[in-house]
PDB file of C-alpha atoms in Angstrom:
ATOM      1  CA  UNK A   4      63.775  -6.992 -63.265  1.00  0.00           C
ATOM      2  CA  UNK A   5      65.165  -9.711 -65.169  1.00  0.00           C
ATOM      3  CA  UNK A   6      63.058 -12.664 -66.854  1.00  0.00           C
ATOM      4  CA  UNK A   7      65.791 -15.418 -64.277  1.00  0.00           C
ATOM      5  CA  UNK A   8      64.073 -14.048 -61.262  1.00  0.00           C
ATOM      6  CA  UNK A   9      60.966 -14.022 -62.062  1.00  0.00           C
ATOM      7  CA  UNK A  10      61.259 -17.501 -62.952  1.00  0.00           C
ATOM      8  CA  UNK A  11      62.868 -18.180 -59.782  1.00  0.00           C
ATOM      9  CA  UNK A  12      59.814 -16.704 -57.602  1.00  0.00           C
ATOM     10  CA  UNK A  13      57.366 -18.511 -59.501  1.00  0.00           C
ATOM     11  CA  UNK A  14      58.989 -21.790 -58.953  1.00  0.00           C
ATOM     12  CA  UNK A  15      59.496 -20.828 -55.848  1.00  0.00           C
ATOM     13  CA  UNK A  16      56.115 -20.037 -54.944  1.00  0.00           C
ATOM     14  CA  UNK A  17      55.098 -23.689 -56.705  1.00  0.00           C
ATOM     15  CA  UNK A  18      57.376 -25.102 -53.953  1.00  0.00           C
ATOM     16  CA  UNK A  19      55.774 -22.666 -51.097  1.00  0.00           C
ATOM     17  CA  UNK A  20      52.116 -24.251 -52.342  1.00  0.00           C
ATOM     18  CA  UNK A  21      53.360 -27.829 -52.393  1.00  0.00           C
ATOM     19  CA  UNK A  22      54.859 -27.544 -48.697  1.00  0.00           C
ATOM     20  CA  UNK A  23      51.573 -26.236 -47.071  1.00  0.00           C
ATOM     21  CA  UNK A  24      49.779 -28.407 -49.469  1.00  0.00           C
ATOM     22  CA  UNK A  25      51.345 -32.001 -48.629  1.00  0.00           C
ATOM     23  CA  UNK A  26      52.606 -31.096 -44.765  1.00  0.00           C
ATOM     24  CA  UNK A  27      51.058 -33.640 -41.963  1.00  0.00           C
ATOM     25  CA  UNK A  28      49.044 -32.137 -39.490  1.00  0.00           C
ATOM     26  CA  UNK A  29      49.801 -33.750 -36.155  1.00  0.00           C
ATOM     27  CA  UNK A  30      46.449 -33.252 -33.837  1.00  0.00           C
ATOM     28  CA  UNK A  31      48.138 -34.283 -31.067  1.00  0.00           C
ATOM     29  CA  UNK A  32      50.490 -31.436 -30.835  1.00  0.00           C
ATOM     30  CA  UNK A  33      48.406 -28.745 -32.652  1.00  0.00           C
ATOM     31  CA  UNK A  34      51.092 -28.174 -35.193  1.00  0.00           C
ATOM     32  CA  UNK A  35      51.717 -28.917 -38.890  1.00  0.00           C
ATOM     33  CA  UNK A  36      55.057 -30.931 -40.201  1.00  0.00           C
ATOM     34  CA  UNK A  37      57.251 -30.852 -43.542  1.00  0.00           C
ATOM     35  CA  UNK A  38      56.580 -34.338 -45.441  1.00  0.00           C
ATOM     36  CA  UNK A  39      59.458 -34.213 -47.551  1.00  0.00           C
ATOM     37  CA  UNK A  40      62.662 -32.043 -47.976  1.00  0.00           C
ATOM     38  CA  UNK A  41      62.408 -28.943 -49.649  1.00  0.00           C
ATOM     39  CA  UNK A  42      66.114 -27.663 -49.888  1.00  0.00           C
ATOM     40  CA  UNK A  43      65.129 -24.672 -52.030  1.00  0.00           C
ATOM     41  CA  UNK A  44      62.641 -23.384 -49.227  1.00  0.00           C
ATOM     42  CA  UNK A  45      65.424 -24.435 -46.718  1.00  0.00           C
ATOM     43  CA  UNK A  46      63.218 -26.651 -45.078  1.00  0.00           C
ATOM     44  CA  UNK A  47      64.258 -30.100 -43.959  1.00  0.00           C
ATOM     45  CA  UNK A  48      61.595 -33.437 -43.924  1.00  0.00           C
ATOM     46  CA  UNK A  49      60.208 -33.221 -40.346  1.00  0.00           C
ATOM     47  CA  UNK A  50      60.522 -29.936 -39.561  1.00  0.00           C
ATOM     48  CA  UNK A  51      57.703 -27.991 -37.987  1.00  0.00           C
ATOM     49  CA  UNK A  52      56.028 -25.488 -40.197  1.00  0.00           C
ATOM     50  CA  UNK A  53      52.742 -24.410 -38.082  1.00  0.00           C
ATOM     51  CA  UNK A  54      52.334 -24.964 -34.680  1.00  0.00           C
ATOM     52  CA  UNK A  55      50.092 -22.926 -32.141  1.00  0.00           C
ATOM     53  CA  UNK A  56      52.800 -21.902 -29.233  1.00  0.00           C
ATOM     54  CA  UNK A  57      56.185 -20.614 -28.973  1.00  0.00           C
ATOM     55  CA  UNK A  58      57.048 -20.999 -32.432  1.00  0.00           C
ATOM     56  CA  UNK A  59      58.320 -18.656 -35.560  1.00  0.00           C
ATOM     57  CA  UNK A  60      56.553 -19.198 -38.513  1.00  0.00           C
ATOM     58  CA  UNK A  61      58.028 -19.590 -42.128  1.00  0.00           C
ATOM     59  CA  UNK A  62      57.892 -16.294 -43.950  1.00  0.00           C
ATOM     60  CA  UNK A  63      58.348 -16.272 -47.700  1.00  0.00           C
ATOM     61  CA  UNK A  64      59.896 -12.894 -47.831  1.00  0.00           C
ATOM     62  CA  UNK A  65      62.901 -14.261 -46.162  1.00  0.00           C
ATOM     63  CA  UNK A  66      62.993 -16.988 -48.595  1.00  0.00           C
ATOM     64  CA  UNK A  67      63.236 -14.685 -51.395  1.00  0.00           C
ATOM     65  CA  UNK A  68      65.545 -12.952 -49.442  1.00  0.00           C
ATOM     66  CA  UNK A  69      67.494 -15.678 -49.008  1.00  0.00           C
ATOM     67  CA  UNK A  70      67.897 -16.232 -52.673  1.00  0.00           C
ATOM     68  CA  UNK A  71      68.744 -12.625 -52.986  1.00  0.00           C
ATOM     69  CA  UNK A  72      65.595 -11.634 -55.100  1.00  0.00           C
ATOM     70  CA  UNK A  73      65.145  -7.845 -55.720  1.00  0.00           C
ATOM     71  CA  UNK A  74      62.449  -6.028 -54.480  1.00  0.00           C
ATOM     72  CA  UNK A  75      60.351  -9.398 -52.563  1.00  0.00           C
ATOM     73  CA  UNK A  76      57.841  -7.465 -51.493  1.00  0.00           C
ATOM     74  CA  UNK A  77      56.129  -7.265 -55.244  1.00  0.00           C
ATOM     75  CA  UNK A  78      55.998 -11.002 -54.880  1.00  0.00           C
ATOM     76  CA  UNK A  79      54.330 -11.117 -51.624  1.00  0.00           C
ATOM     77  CA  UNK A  80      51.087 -10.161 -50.384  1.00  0.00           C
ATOM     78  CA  UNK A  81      50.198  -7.319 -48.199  1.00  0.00           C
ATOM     79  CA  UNK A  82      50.490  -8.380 -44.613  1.00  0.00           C
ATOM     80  CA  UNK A  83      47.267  -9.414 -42.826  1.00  0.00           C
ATOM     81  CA  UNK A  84      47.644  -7.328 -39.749  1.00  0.00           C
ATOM     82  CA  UNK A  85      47.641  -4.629 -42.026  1.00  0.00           C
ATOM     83  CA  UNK A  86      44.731  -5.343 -44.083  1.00  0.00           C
ATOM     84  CA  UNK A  87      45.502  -7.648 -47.033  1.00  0.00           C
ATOM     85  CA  UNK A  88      44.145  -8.017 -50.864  1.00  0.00           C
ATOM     86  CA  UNK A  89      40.196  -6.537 -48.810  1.00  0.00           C
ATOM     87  CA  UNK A  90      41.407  -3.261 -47.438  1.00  0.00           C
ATOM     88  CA  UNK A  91      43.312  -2.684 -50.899  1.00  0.00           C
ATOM     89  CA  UNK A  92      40.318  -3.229 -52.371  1.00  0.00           C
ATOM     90  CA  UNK A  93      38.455  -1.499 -50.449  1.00  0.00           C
ATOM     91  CA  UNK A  94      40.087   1.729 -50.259  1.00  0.00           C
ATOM     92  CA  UNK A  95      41.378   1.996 -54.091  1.00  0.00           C
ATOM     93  CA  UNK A  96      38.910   0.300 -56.197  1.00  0.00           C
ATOM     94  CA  UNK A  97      35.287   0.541 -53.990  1.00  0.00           C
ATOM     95  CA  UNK A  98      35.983   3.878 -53.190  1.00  0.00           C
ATOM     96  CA  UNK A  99      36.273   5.250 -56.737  1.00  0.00           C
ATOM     97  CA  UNK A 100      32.826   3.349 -56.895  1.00  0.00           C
ATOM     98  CA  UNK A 101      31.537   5.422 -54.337  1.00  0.00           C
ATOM     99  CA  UNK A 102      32.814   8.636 -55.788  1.00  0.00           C
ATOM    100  CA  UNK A 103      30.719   7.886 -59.178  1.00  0.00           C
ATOM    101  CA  UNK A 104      27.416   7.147 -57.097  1.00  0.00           C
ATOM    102  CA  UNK A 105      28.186  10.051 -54.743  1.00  0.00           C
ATOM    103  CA  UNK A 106      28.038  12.180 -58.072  1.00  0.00           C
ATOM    104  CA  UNK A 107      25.123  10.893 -59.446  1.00  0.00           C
ATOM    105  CA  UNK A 108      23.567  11.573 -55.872  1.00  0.00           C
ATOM    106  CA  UNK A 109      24.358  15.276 -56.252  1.00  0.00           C
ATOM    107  CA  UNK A 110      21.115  15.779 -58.027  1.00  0.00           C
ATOM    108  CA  UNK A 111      18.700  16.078 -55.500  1.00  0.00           C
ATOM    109  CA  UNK A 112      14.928  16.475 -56.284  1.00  0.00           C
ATOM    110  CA  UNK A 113      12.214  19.057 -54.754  1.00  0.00           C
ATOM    111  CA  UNK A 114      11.035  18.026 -50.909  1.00  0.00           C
ATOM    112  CA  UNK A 115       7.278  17.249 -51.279  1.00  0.00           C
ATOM    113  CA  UNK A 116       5.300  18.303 -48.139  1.00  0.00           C
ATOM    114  CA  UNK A 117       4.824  16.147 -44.907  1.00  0.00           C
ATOM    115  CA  UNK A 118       1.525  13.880 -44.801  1.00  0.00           C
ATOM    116  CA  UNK A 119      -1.264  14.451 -42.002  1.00  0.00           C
ATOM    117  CA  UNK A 120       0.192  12.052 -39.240  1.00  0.00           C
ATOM    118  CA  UNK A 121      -2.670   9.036 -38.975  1.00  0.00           C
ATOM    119  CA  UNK A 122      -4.734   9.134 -36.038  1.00  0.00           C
ATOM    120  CA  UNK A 123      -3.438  12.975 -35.357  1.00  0.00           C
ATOM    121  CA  UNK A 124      -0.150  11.536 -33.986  1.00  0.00           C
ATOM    122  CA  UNK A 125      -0.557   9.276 -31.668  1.00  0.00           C
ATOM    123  CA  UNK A 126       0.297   5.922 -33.706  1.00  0.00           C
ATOM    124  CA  UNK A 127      -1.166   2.939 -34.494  1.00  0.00           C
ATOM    125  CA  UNK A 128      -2.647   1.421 -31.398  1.00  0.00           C
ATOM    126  CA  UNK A 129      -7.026   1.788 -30.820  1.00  0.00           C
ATOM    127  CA  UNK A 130      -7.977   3.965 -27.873  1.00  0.00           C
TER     128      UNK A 130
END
């Protein structure tokens, strides 16, 4: 991958920040609204970039695809839906945790021998 596109995704992704950073949230209509222009994200001042109904949200991907950047999914994050930066984490870096403990558990020491029950059994409550 070549040092230009890299440099084009991080500016890129500058520009993604700034548009969710500075958009205007209309509460009236539940949906959030481009401040300024921002031709290299293709989005126009006033055009609607979160709303809750009927409406297709901006995806970076196609950005990058746009500006015909190789490989844009090593510039994105996983999808939510199909579990996102936790369930990496969980299943390639806590789970080699797990195998260390589950070795150290191996070890297991002698049983002792069950205690005489209190009250021969029948619990805590006076009779």
């Amino acid at each position: 991958m070549s040092s230009s596109q890299k440099e084009t995704v991080e500016k890129l992704k500058v520009e993604w920040k700034r548009l969710w950073k500075e958009r205007f949230d209309d509460r009236t209509r539940a949906e959030g609204v481009a401040t300024t222009d921002f031709s290299s994200l293709y989005v126009d001042q006033g055009t609607v970039i979160h709303a809750t109904r009927d409406f297709k949200a901006l995806n970076f991907k196609e950005i990058l695809d746009r500006h015909q950047v190789e490989n844009p999914e090593k510039f994105i994050q996983p999808d939510t839906q199909v579990g996102g930066w936790n369930k990496f984490i969980k299943t390639e870096i806590t789970s080699k945790k797990q195998q260390k403990i589950k070795r150290a558990e191996s070890y297991i020491p002698e049983k002792k021998e069950p205690q005489q029950p209190k009250k021969g059994g029948r619990g805590w409550l006076h009779k």
